[in-house]
Coordinates of C-alpha atoms in Angstrom, one line a residue:
Chain A
M829 CA 0.0 0.0 0.0
E830 CA 2.9 2.3 0.9
A831 CA 4.5 1.5 -2.4
A832 CA 1.3 2.3 -4.3
E833 CA 1.0 5.5 -2.4
S834 CA 4.5 6.6 -3.2
A835 CA 4.0 5.6 -6.9
T836 CA 0.9 7.8 -7.2
S837 CA 2.6 10.7 -5.5
A838 CA 5.6 10.3 -7.8
K839 CA 3.2 10.4 -10.8
R840 CA 1.6 13.5 -9.4
M841 CA 4.9 15.2 -9.1
R842 CA 5.8 14.5 -12.7
L843 CA 2.4 15.7 -13.9
T844 CA 2.1 18.9 -11.9
S845 CA 5.4 20.7 -11.3
K846 CA 6.3 21.4 -7.7
S847 CA 5.2 24.8 -6.4
P848 CA 7.7 27.0 -4.6
Q849 CA 5.9 26.2 -1.4
D850 CA 6.5 22.5 -2.0
W851 CA 10.2 23.1 -2.5
I852 CA 10.5 25.0 0.8
F853 CA 8.6 22.3 2.6
D854 CA 10.8 19.5 1.2
F855 CA 13.9 21.5 2.0
I856 CA 12.9 21.9 5.6
V857 CA 11.9 18.3 5.9
Y858 CA 15.2 17.0 4.5
L859 CA 17.2 19.5 6.6
L860 CA 15.5 18.4 9.8
I861 CA 15.9 14.7 8.9
G862 CA 19.6 15.4 8.2
I863 CA 20.1 17.1 11.5
I864 CA 18.4 14.3 13.4
T865 CA 20.4 11.6 11.6
I866 CA 23.6 13.5 12.5
L867 CA 22.6 13.9 16.1
T868 CA 21.9 10.2 16.4
L869 CA 25.0 8.9 14.6
Y870 CA 27.7 11.4 15.5
P871 CA 28.2 10.3 19.1
F872 CA 28.7 6.7 18.0
L873 CA 31.1 7.6 15.2
N874 CA 33.0 9.9 17.6
V875 CA 33.4 7.2 20.2
L876 CA 34.5 4.8 17.5
A877 CA 37.1 7.2 16.2
I878 CA 38.5 7.9 19.6
S879 CA 38.7 4.2 20.3
F880 CA 40.9 3.7 17.3
N881 CA 43.0 6.9 17.8
D882 CA 46.3 7.1 19.5
S883 CA 45.6 8.0 23.1
V884 CA 48.3 10.7 23.4
D885 CA 46.9 12.3 20.2
T886 CA 43.4 12.1 21.6
V887 CA 44.3 14.2 24.6
R888 CA 45.0 17.1 22.2
G889 CA 41.3 17.1 21.4
G890 CA 39.5 17.7 18.1
I891 CA 38.8 14.1 17.1
T892 CA 35.5 14.1 15.2
I893 CA 34.4 11.0 13.2
Y894 CA 37.7 9.5 12.0
P895 CA 40.8 8.6 13.8
R896 CA 43.7 11.0 13.3
E897 CA 46.5 8.6 14.2
F898 CA 45.1 5.1 13.8
T899 CA 46.1 2.5 16.3
L900 CA 44.8 -0.8 17.8
E901 CA 46.7 -0.2 21.0
N902 CA 43.6 0.8 23.0
Y903 CA 42.0 -2.6 22.2
K904 CA 45.2 -4.5 22.9
V905 CA 45.2 -2.8 26.3
I906 CA 41.6 -3.5 27.3
F907 CA 41.8 -7.1 26.1
S908 CA 44.7 -7.7 28.4
Y909 CA 42.4 -6.9 31.3
S910 CA 41.1 -10.2 32.7
G911 CA 37.9 -8.7 34.0
L912 CA 36.9 -7.8 30.5
I913 CA 37.5 -11.3 29.1
T914 CA 35.5 -12.9 31.9
G915 CA 32.8 -10.2 31.5
F916 CA 32.6 -10.9 27.8
K917 CA 32.2 -14.6 28.3
I918 CA 29.6 -14.3 31.0
S919 CA 27.6 -11.8 28.9
V920 CA 27.6 -14.1 25.9
L921 CA 26.6 -17.0 28.0
R922 CA 23.8 -15.3 29.8
T923 CA 22.5 -13.9 26.5
L924 CA 22.4 -17.4 24.9
V925 CA 21.0 -19.2 27.9
G926 CA 18.6 -16.5 28.9
T927 CA 17.2 -16.0 25.4
L928 CA 16.7 -19.7 24.8
A929 CA 15.1 -20.3 28.2
G930 CA 12.9 -17.3 27.8
L931 CA 11.8 -18.4 24.3
V932 CA 10.9 -21.9 25.3
S933 CA 9.0 -21.0 28.5
G934 CA 7.4 -17.9 26.9
S935 CA 6.1 -19.7 23.8
M936 CA 4.9 -22.7 25.8
L937 CA 2.9 -20.6 28.2
A938 CA 1.7 -18.4 25.3
Y939 CA 0.4 -21.5 23.5
T940 CA -1.7 -22.6 26.5
L941 CA -3.1 -19.1 26.8
A942 CA -4.0 -19.0 23.1
R943 CA -6.1 -22.2 23.5
V944 CA -9.7 -21.0 23.7
D945 CA -10.8 -24.3 25.3
F946 CA -8.2 -24.3 28.0
Q947 CA -9.9 -24.2 31.5
G948 CA -7.0 -22.4 33.3
R949 CA -6.7 -19.7 30.6
R950 CA -8.6 -16.9 32.3
F951 CA -7.0 -17.3 35.7
I952 CA -3.5 -17.6 34.3
S953 CA -3.9 -14.6 32.0
T954 CA -5.1 -12.4 34.9
F955 CA -2.4 -13.8 37.2
L956 CA 0.2 -12.9 34.6
A957 CA -1.2 -9.5 33.6
I958 CA -1.1 -8.3 37.3
T959 CA 2.7 -8.7 37.3
M960 CA 2.9 -6.0 34.6
Y961 CA 1.7 -3.4 37.0
V962 CA 2.5 -4.5 40.6
S963 CA 6.0 -5.5 41.8
G964 CA 7.3 -5.9 45.2
G965 CA 10.1 -3.4 44.7
L966 CA 13.8 -3.3 45.1
I967 CA 14.3 -4.5 48.7
P968 CA 11.7 -7.3 48.9
G969 CA 13.1 -8.6 45.6
F970 CA 16.6 -8.5 47.0
I971 CA 15.6 -10.3 50.2
L972 CA 13.8 -13.0 48.1
I973 CA 17.0 -13.6 46.0
K974 CA 19.0 -13.8 49.2
D975 CA 16.6 -16.3 50.8
L976 CA 16.6 -18.4 47.7
N977 CA 20.4 -18.5 48.0
L978 CA 20.8 -17.1 44.5
I979 CA 23.3 -14.5 45.3
N980 CA 26.7 -15.2 43.7
T981 CA 25.2 -17.6 41.2
F982 CA 24.9 -17.5 37.5
A983 CA 21.2 -18.5 37.9
V984 CA 20.4 -15.1 39.2
Y985 CA 20.8 -13.8 35.6
I986 CA 18.3 -16.3 34.2
L987 CA 15.6 -17.1 36.7
P988 CA 14.1 -13.8 37.9
G989 CA 13.4 -12.6 34.3
L990 CA 12.4 -16.0 32.8
V991 CA 8.7 -15.4 32.3
S992 CA 7.8 -11.9 31.0
A993 CA 4.1 -11.1 30.7
F994 CA 4.7 -8.7 27.8
N995 CA 6.7 -11.2 25.7
I996 CA 4.1 -13.8 26.3
F997 CA 1.2 -11.6 25.2
V998 CA 3.2 -10.7 22.0
I999 CA 3.6 -14.4 21.2
R1000 CA 0.0 -15.2 22.1
S1001 CA -1.5 -12.5 19.9
F1002 CA 0.5 -14.0 17.0
I1003 CA -0.7 -17.5 17.7
D1004 CA -4.3 -16.2 17.8
G1005 CA -3.8 -15.3 14.1
I1006 CA -2.9 -18.9 13.1
P1007 CA -6.0 -20.8 11.8
Y1008 CA -7.4 -23.1 14.5
A1009 CA -8.2 -25.7 11.8
L1010 CA -4.5 -26.6 11.7
Q1011 CA -4.5 -27.7 15.3
E1012 CA -7.8 -29.6 14.9
S1013 CA -6.5 -31.6 12.0
A1014 CA -3.3 -32.4 14.0
K1015 CA -5.5 -33.5 16.8
L1016 CA -7.5 -35.8 14.5
D1017 CA -4.2 -37.4 13.5
G1018 CA -3.7 -38.3 17.2
A1019 CA -1.3 -35.6 18.2
N1020 CA -1.3 -34.5 21.9
D1021 CA -1.2 -30.9 23.0
F1022 CA 2.5 -30.8 23.5
T1023 CA 3.1 -32.3 20.0
I1024 CA 0.8 -29.7 18.5
Y1025 CA 2.7 -26.9 20.2
W1026 CA 6.1 -28.3 19.2
R1027 CA 5.4 -29.5 15.7
V1028 CA 2.6 -27.2 14.5
I1029 CA 2.7 -23.9 16.4
L1030 CA 6.4 -23.3 17.0
P1031 CA 7.4 -23.5 13.4
L1032 CA 4.6 -21.2 12.4
C1033 CA 5.3 -18.4 14.9
K1034 CA 8.9 -17.8 13.9
P1035 CA 8.3 -14.1 13.3
A1036 CA 7.0 -13.6 16.8
L1037 CA 9.8 -15.7 18.2
A1038 CA 12.3 -13.6 16.4
T1039 CA 10.9 -10.4 17.9
V1040 CA 10.8 -11.8 21.4
A1041 CA 14.3 -13.3 21.0
L1042 CA 15.6 -9.9 20.1
F1043 CA 14.0 -8.3 23.2
L1044 CA 15.3 -11.0 25.4
A1045 CA 18.8 -11.0 24.0
V1046 CA 19.1 -7.2 24.1
G1047 CA 17.8 -7.2 27.7
Q1048 CA 20.3 -9.9 28.8
W1049 CA 23.2 -8.3 27.0
N1050 CA 22.5 -4.8 28.3
S1051 CA 21.7 -5.6 31.9
W1052 CA 24.2 -4.5 34.6
F1053 CA 22.2 -3.8 37.7
D1054 CA 21.7 -7.5 38.6
T1055 CA 25.4 -8.0 38.5
Y1056 CA 25.9 -4.8 40.6
L1057 CA 23.3 -6.0 43.2
F1058 CA 23.9 -9.7 43.4
N1059 CA 27.3 -10.6 42.0
G1060 CA 29.3 -7.4 42.3
S1061 CA 31.9 -9.0 44.5
N1062 CA 32.3 -12.1 42.4
E1063 CA 35.0 -11.7 39.8
K1064 CA 34.0 -14.9 38.1
L1065 CA 30.5 -13.8 37.4
T1066 CA 31.0 -10.3 36.3
T1067 CA 29.4 -9.1 33.1
L1068 CA 30.7 -6.8 30.3
Q1069 CA 28.1 -4.0 31.0
Y1070 CA 29.0 -4.1 34.7
E1071 CA 32.7 -3.8 33.9
L1072 CA 32.0 -0.9 31.6
M1073 CA 29.9 0.7 34.3
K1074 CA 32.8 0.5 36.8
V1075 CA 35.3 1.9 34.3
L1076 CA 33.0 4.8 33.3
Q1077 CA 32.1 5.7 36.9
S1078 CA 35.6 5.4 38.2
T1079 CA 36.9 8.6 36.6
M1080 CA 33.6 10.3 36.4
T1081 CA 33.4 10.7 40.1
N1082 CA 37.2 10.6 40.7
A1083 CA 36.7 7.9 43.3
N1084 CA 38.5 4.9 42.0
N1085 CA 36.2 2.0 42.7
V1086 CA 37.6 -0.2 40.0
R1087 CA 38.5 -3.5 41.7
G1088 CA 42.2 -4.2 41.9
E1089 CA 45.2 -2.4 40.5
N1090 CA 44.8 -4.1 37.2
M1091 CA 42.5 -1.6 35.6
S1092 CA 44.0 1.6 36.9
Q1093 CA 47.4 0.5 35.6
L1094 CA 45.8 0.0 32.2
M1095 CA 44.2 3.4 32.4
A1096 CA 47.6 4.9 33.1
Q1097 CA 49.1 3.1 30.1
V1098 CA 46.8 4.7 27.7
S1099 CA 44.5 7.6 28.7
P1100 CA 41.3 6.8 30.6
D1101 CA 39.2 8.3 27.8
S1102 CA 40.6 5.9 25.2
V1103 CA 40.0 2.9 27.5
K1104 CA 36.4 3.9 28.1
M1105 CA 35.7 4.4 24.5
A1106 CA 37.2 1.1 23.4
I1107 CA 35.2 -0.8 26.0
T1108 CA 32.0 1.1 25.0
I1109 CA 32.5 -0.1 21.4
V1110 CA 33.1 -3.7 22.6
A1111 CA 29.9 -3.6 24.6
T1112 CA 27.9 -2.1 21.8
V1113 CA 29.0 -3.8 18.6
P1114 CA 27.4 -7.3 19.0
I1115 CA 23.9 -5.8 19.2
L1116 CA 24.5 -3.4 16.3
I1117 CA 25.4 -6.3 14.1
V1118 CA 22.2 -8.2 14.9
Y1119 CA 19.4 -5.6 15.1
P1120 CA 19.1 -4.3 11.5
F1121 CA 18.5 -7.9 10.2
L1122 CA 15.6 -8.4 12.6
Q1123 CA 14.0 -5.0 11.9
K1124 CA 11.0 -6.2 9.9
Y1125 CA 10.2 -8.6 12.7
F1126 CA 10.4 -6.3 15.7
V1127 CA 8.5 -3.5 13.9
K1128 CA 5.7 -5.9 13.4
G1129 CA 5.9 -7.3 16.9
M1130 CA 5.9 -3.9 18.5
T1131 CA 2.9 -2.8 16.5
L1132 CA 1.0 -6.0 17.3
G1133 CA 1.9 -5.9 21.0
A1134 CA 0.7 -2.3 21.3
V1135 CA -2.5 -2.9 19.5
K1136 CA -3.4 -5.8 21.7
S1137 CA -2.5 -4.3 25.0
Chain B
M1468 CA -9.4 -9.4 28.5
K1469 CA -13.1 -9.1 28.3
A1470 CA -13.3 -11.1 25.1
I1471 CA -11.5 -14.0 26.8
T1472 CA -14.0 -14.1 29.6
V1473 CA -16.9 -14.3 27.2
E1474 CA -15.3 -17.1 25.1
N1475 CA -14.4 -19.0 28.2
Q1476 CA -17.9 -19.0 29.5
T1477 CA -19.4 -20.3 26.3
S1478 CA -16.9 -23.2 26.1
G1479 CA -17.0 -24.0 29.8
G1480 CA -20.7 -23.9 30.2
L1481 CA -21.1 -27.4 31.6
S1482 CA -20.6 -27.1 35.3
K1483 CA -20.9 -30.7 36.4
K1484 CA -18.0 -31.8 38.5
S1485 CA -17.4 -35.0 36.5
Q1486 CA -17.4 -33.0 33.3
R1487 CA -14.8 -30.7 34.6
W1488 CA -12.6 -33.5 35.7
K1489 CA -12.9 -35.0 32.3
V1490 CA -11.8 -31.8 30.6
F1491 CA -9.0 -31.5 33.1
K1492 CA -7.7 -34.9 32.2
N1493 CA -8.1 -34.1 28.5
Q1494 CA -6.1 -30.9 29.0
R1495 CA -3.4 -32.5 31.2
F1496 CA -0.7 -31.5 28.7
L1497 CA -1.9 -27.9 28.7
Y1498 CA -1.7 -27.9 32.5
M1499 CA 1.7 -29.5 32.5
M1500 CA 2.9 -26.8 30.1
S1501 CA 1.6 -23.9 32.1
I1502 CA 1.5 -24.8 35.8
P1503 CA 5.4 -24.8 36.3
F1504 CA 5.4 -21.2 35.1
V1505 CA 2.5 -20.2 37.3
I1506 CA 4.5 -21.5 40.2
W1507 CA 7.5 -19.6 38.9
V1508 CA 5.5 -16.4 38.6
F1509 CA 4.2 -16.9 42.1
I1510 CA 7.7 -17.3 43.6
F1511 CA 9.4 -14.5 41.7
Q1512 CA 6.6 -11.9 41.3
Y1513 CA 4.1 -12.5 44.1
L1514 CA 6.3 -13.6 47.0
P1515 CA 8.1 -10.2 47.0
L1516 CA 4.7 -8.7 47.7
W1517 CA 4.7 -10.7 50.9
G1518 CA 7.9 -8.9 51.7
W1519 CA 5.9 -5.7 52.1
T1520 CA 5.2 -6.9 55.7
M1521 CA 8.8 -5.9 56.3
A1522 CA 7.8 -2.2 56.2
F1523 CA 5.7 -2.8 59.4
Q1524 CA 8.5 -4.5 61.2
N1525 CA 12.0 -3.8 62.4
Y1526 CA 13.2 -6.4 59.9
K1527 CA 16.4 -8.2 60.9
P1528 CA 17.8 -10.7 58.3
G1529 CA 18.1 -14.3 59.5
K1530 CA 15.3 -14.1 62.0
G1531 CA 12.0 -16.0 61.3
F1532 CA 8.8 -14.1 60.3
F1533 CA 7.2 -14.4 63.7
S1534 CA 10.2 -13.4 65.8
Q1535 CA 10.5 -10.0 64.0
K1536 CA 9.5 -6.9 66.0
W1537 CA 6.3 -5.3 64.7
V1538 CA 6.3 -1.5 64.7
G1539 CA 3.2 -0.5 62.8
F1540 CA 3.5 2.6 60.7
E1541 CA 6.7 3.9 62.4
H1542 CA 8.8 3.7 59.2
F1543 CA 6.2 5.6 57.2
Q1544 CA 6.1 8.3 59.9
T1545 CA 9.9 8.6 59.7
L1546 CA 9.6 8.8 55.9
F1547 CA 7.0 11.5 55.8
K1548 CA 9.0 13.6 58.4
D1549 CA 12.2 13.3 56.4
D1550 CA 12.9 16.5 54.5
H1551 CA 15.0 14.6 52.1
F1552 CA 12.0 12.5 51.1
Y1553 CA 10.2 15.6 49.7
L1554 CA 13.3 16.5 47.7
V1555 CA 13.4 13.0 46.2
L1556 CA 9.7 13.1 45.5
R1557 CA 10.1 16.4 43.7
N1558 CA 12.9 15.0 41.6
T1559 CA 10.9 11.9 40.7
L1560 CA 7.8 13.8 39.7
A1561 CA 9.7 16.5 37.8
M1562 CA 11.7 14.0 35.7
S1563 CA 8.6 11.8 35.2
F1564 CA 6.6 14.7 33.9
M1565 CA 9.4 16.0 31.7
G1566 CA 9.9 12.5 30.4
L1567 CA 6.2 12.1 29.7
V1568 CA 5.8 15.3 27.7
A1569 CA 9.1 14.8 25.7
G1570 CA 8.3 11.1 25.2
L1571 CA 5.0 12.0 23.6
V1572 CA 5.9 15.1 21.6
F1573 CA 9.2 14.1 20.0
P1574 CA 8.2 10.7 18.6
I1575 CA 5.0 12.2 17.0
L1576 CA 7.0 15.0 15.4
F1577 CA 9.6 12.5 14.2
A1578 CA 7.0 10.2 12.8
L1579 CA 5.3 13.1 11.0
L1580 CA 8.6 14.3 9.6
L1581 CA 9.7 10.8 8.4
N1582 CA 6.3 10.3 6.7
E1583 CA 7.1 13.3 4.5
V1584 CA 10.3 11.7 3.2
R1585 CA 9.2 10.4 -0.2
V1586 CA 12.6 8.8 -1.1
Q1587 CA 11.9 5.2 0.3
V1588 CA 15.6 4.2 0.6
L1589 CA 16.4 7.3 2.6
K1590 CA 13.3 6.8 4.8
R1591 CA 14.3 3.3 5.6
F1592 CA 17.9 4.3 6.3
V1593 CA 16.9 7.1 8.7
Q1594 CA 14.5 4.8 10.4
T1595 CA 17.1 2.1 11.0
V1596 CA 19.5 4.7 12.3
S1597 CA 16.9 6.1 14.7
Y1598 CA 16.4 2.7 16.4
L1599 CA 20.1 2.4 17.1
P1600 CA 20.3 4.2 20.4
H1601 CA 17.4 2.1 21.7
F1602 CA 19.4 -1.1 21.5
V1603 CA 22.4 0.1 23.5
S1604 CA 22.4 -0.2 27.2
W1605 CA 21.9 2.8 29.6
V1606 CA 25.5 2.2 30.7
V1607 CA 26.7 2.9 27.1
A1608 CA 24.2 5.7 26.6
A1609 CA 25.2 7.4 29.8
G1610 CA 28.9 7.1 28.9
I1611 CA 28.2 8.6 25.5
V1612 CA 26.1 11.5 26.9
T1613 CA 28.8 12.2 29.5
K1614 CA 31.5 12.2 26.8
M1615 CA 29.5 14.5 24.5
L1616 CA 28.9 17.0 27.3
S1617 CA 32.4 16.8 28.8
T1618 CA 34.6 19.9 29.1
D1619 CA 37.6 18.4 27.3
G1620 CA 36.7 17.6 23.8
G1621 CA 32.9 17.2 24.3
V1622 CA 31.2 18.1 21.0
V1623 CA 28.4 20.2 22.7
N1624 CA 30.9 22.6 24.3
S1625 CA 33.0 22.7 21.1
V1626 CA 30.0 23.7 19.0
L1627 CA 28.8 26.3 21.5
M1628 CA 32.3 27.7 21.7
G1629 CA 32.7 27.7 18.0
L1630 CA 29.5 29.7 17.6
H1631 CA 30.8 32.1 20.3
L1632 CA 27.7 31.5 22.4
I1633 CA 29.9 30.8 25.4
D1634 CA 33.4 31.8 26.3
Q1635 CA 34.1 29.0 28.9
P1636 CA 33.2 25.3 28.5
I1637 CA 30.1 24.5 30.6
Q1638 CA 30.5 21.8 33.3
F1639 CA 27.2 20.2 32.4
M1640 CA 27.5 17.1 34.6
S1641 CA 28.2 19.1 37.8
K1642 CA 25.4 21.6 37.4
G1643 CA 22.4 20.4 39.5
H1644 CA 19.8 22.6 37.8
M1645 CA 20.8 21.1 34.4
F1646 CA 20.4 17.5 35.5
W1647 CA 16.7 17.1 34.8
G1648 CA 17.2 18.5 31.3
I1649 CA 20.1 16.2 30.6
V1650 CA 18.2 13.1 31.7
T1651 CA 15.2 14.1 29.5
G1652 CA 17.5 14.9 26.6
A1653 CA 19.3 11.6 26.9
D1654 CA 15.9 9.8 27.0
V1655 CA 14.8 11.7 23.9
W1656 CA 18.0 10.8 22.1
K1657 CA 17.7 7.1 23.0
E1658 CA 14.0 6.4 22.6
T1659 CA 12.5 8.8 20.1
G1660 CA 13.1 6.6 17.0
W1661 CA 11.8 3.5 18.8
N1662 CA 8.7 5.1 20.1
A1663 CA 7.9 6.5 16.7
I1664 CA 7.3 3.0 15.4
I1665 CA 3.7 2.9 16.6
Y1666 CA 2.9 6.3 15.2
L1667 CA 4.4 5.4 11.8
A1668 CA 2.3 2.3 11.8
A1669 CA -0.8 4.3 12.6
I1670 CA 0.0 6.9 9.9
S1671 CA 0.4 4.1 7.3
G1672 CA -3.1 3.0 8.1
I1673 CA -4.6 6.3 7.0
G1674 CA -6.3 5.9 3.6
P1675 CA -4.5 7.5 0.7
E1676 CA -7.8 8.7 -0.8
L1677 CA -8.1 11.3 2.0
Y1678 CA -4.8 12.8 0.9
E1679 CA -5.9 12.7 -2.8
A1680 CA -9.1 14.5 -1.9
A1681 CA -7.2 17.1 0.0
R1682 CA -4.8 17.7 -2.9
V1683 CA -7.7 18.2 -5.3
D1684 CA -9.0 20.8 -2.8
G1685 CA -5.6 22.4 -3.0
A1686 CA -4.5 21.8 0.6
S1687 CA -0.7 22.3 1.2
R1688 CA 1.3 19.5 2.7
L1689 CA 1.4 21.3 6.0
K1690 CA -2.4 21.5 6.0
Q1691 CA -2.6 17.8 5.1
I1692 CA -0.6 17.0 8.2
W1693 CA -2.8 19.2 10.3
H1694 CA -6.1 18.1 9.0
I1695 CA -5.5 14.5 8.0
T1696 CA -2.5 12.9 9.5
L1697 CA -2.8 14.3 13.0
P1698 CA -6.5 13.5 13.4
G1699 CA -5.8 10.1 11.9
I1700 CA -3.4 9.2 14.7
R1701 CA -5.4 10.9 17.4
P1702 CA -6.7 7.6 19.0
T1703 CA -3.1 6.2 19.0
I1704 CA -1.8 9.3 20.7
I1705 CA -4.5 9.2 23.4
V1706 CA -4.0 5.5 24.1
L1707 CA -0.3 5.9 24.5
L1708 CA -0.7 9.1 26.6
I1709 CA -3.0 7.2 29.0
M1710 CA -0.7 4.2 29.1
S1711 CA 2.3 6.4 30.0
I1712 CA 0.4 8.2 32.7
G1713 CA -0.1 4.8 34.3
H1714 CA 3.6 4.2 34.3
L1715 CA 4.4 7.8 35.2
I1716 CA 6.2 7.3 38.6
G1717 CA 7.8 4.0 37.6
I1718 CA 10.6 5.8 35.8
G1719 CA 13.3 3.5 37.3
F1720 CA 16.6 4.8 38.4
E1721 CA 19.1 3.6 35.8
K1722 CA 19.5 7.0 34.1
Q1723 CA 19.8 8.8 37.4
F1724 CA 22.2 6.2 38.8
L1725 CA 24.5 6.3 35.8
L1726 CA 24.3 10.0 34.9
G1727 CA 24.2 11.4 38.4
N1728 CA 27.1 12.1 40.8
H1729 CA 27.5 13.5 44.3
L1730 CA 27.6 17.1 42.9
V1731 CA 24.1 16.9 41.5
S1732 CA 22.5 14.4 44.0
D1733 CA 20.0 17.0 45.2
Y1734 CA 18.5 16.9 41.7
S1735 CA 19.3 13.3 40.6
E1736 CA 18.0 11.2 43.5
V1737 CA 14.7 9.5 42.7
L1738 CA 12.5 7.2 44.9
D1739 CA 14.1 4.0 43.8
L1740 CA 17.6 5.4 44.3
Y1741 CA 16.5 6.6 47.7
A1742 CA 15.4 3.1 48.6
L1743 CA 18.7 1.7 47.3
N1744 CA 20.9 4.2 49.1
Y1745 CA 19.1 4.4 52.4
G1746 CA 17.5 1.0 52.5
L1747 CA 19.8 -1.5 50.9
S1748 CA 23.3 0.0 51.3
M1749 CA 22.7 1.0 54.9
G1750 CA 20.9 -2.2 55.8
R1751 CA 17.7 -0.3 56.7
Y1752 CA 15.5 -2.9 54.9
S1753 CA 12.3 -1.9 56.6
F1754 CA 12.7 1.7 55.8
G1755 CA 13.6 1.0 52.2
T1756 CA 10.5 -1.2 51.8
A1757 CA 8.3 1.6 53.1
I1758 CA 9.7 3.7 50.3
S1759 CA 9.0 1.0 47.7
I1760 CA 5.4 0.7 49.0
F1761 CA 4.8 4.4 48.8
N1762 CA 6.1 4.2 45.2
S1763 CA 3.8 1.3 44.3
V1764 CA 0.7 2.9 45.9
I1765 CA 1.2 6.1 43.9
S1766 CA 1.7 3.9 40.7
V1767 CA -1.6 2.1 41.4
I1768 CA -3.5 5.3 42.0
L1769 CA -2.1 6.7 38.7
L1770 CA -3.0 3.5 37.0
F1771 CA -6.7 3.8 38.1
V1772 CA -6.7 7.4 37.1
A1773 CA -5.4 6.5 33.7
N1774 CA -7.9 3.6 33.4
G1775 CA -10.7 5.9 34.3
M1776 CA -9.6 8.4 31.6
F1777 CA -9.3 5.5 29.1
K1778 CA -12.9 4.4 29.8
K1779 CA -14.2 7.9 29.4
F1780 CA -12.3 8.3 26.2
A1781 CA -13.5 4.9 24.9
N1782 CA -17.1 5.8 25.6
E1783 CA -16.7 9.2 23.8
S1784 CA -15.2 7.6 20.8
I1785 CA -18.0 5.1 20.6
M1786 CA -20.6 7.9 20.8

């Protein structure tokens, strides 16, 4: 429809020449769009340029969107810091495990809620919807994790966020759109409800799963507060975002709270600024590689979720 | 939700006990696939609500529930007498309100603007770029914002100096009265493109024949936006406005935690941070829980207000 619309407007433009008013209008539109694009992109390009620029040269200032004296030294330095390596590994691991676990549990629950004949459907839907609005808050949540002995474990990254009501409603509204006849014919062939879910429903709701997988993966990769709260003193369970947070905060407030001498020595080797920018890039790039390819899915998923809720 | 109820009643009309048991047995797989998660939700989402009792005790970790000392509303009284609490409440409300207005206006403007871009490749490119900041963490975003506003080599100061608007670089991050603006600005930078998705979807649902008719009548493109596009997305705007009122006070604390520092703490501290700093870090669990409860109660009230507004609007739009 969009294509048709633009085709007709193109035809119109060829038939009737643009009025001066239209020229001014277009000029302002493209000018503003240009400014917005620059405002969005410039900070990233600036950080990227500084991360590849010689640290001594960076201190002179004036780096814009390309490195003046190209070097890989900053990256060599940060990758010699053990906390970053551990952080990277744990972040990748929690992203993989968390996304997979969230997808399986979310789609399974969503399927049962999409079954109109399911007795427990109304109760479970309400039970779940309430959690979107009411939460115990910071401290009761912390005490619960403590009482469950989940502090200083990897499981604390996966378990608390396993079932998300929003994601489940996104998948469910997608399943609602799949013809029910498919399930009925599978049932006539003797398939049980789990087989129907696994063999019929799951393969058909790949677009919804892609959307939810992106939300889950981004959430997992980007979270730092659970590390701060629960595993902050455990060097083996540190995450990349948490390490970045420590490095960024350390010189921002001039109070050196970076654990051990390791990092401050590195910062002395090259400038703190260069270290920060290089870690920022390492923490950002994996997501930037993934999201443009999933764009058509999440745009649909977002629109669907918003319409339903 | 209403639709589900109706469907369920029609399908579960037989209320005989034996009938129910039969259905239960038939649906055992569905129960097996959902009950574990119901238990999970109960543990991780509902049990913390039980923790609210802590606010009425002098909670000491390690002691059983019945051996805690009960103190009634003492912690709430302490809270409401604390001058600092009112400062924190002011910060929370101010930043929520600014976030609400900016989070409504900018995505709409951006969607309207993007809709006027007729070159499809460019439109797609700009849209993809606009999502980018949404996908980076607040840790990264806060780092970037701090870098851009810094006094040594920050682009904002460089540009302002270059334009001779200022003589000295401004220390943005240490000026308390600028903090609300910085947080709101950072939010706009990060989420405008993402939040515009829904408006763009709503705009693409407006029939092209309306625009054709307007063109025949000689309406300028600005007039078309005003008389066709904006009224076309009016329901979407109202629904999203109401939804964001419901979530007004739950602004979280990530931005404030990451962008704030001790120089601006009078402006940066919000309710959740207050609970974190005074409750968790100092071990005053009961006091911290009282703060969380206050936060939740306000949220629920706002939610009901929003819901009431929604119903009123829904009625109006039907009439």
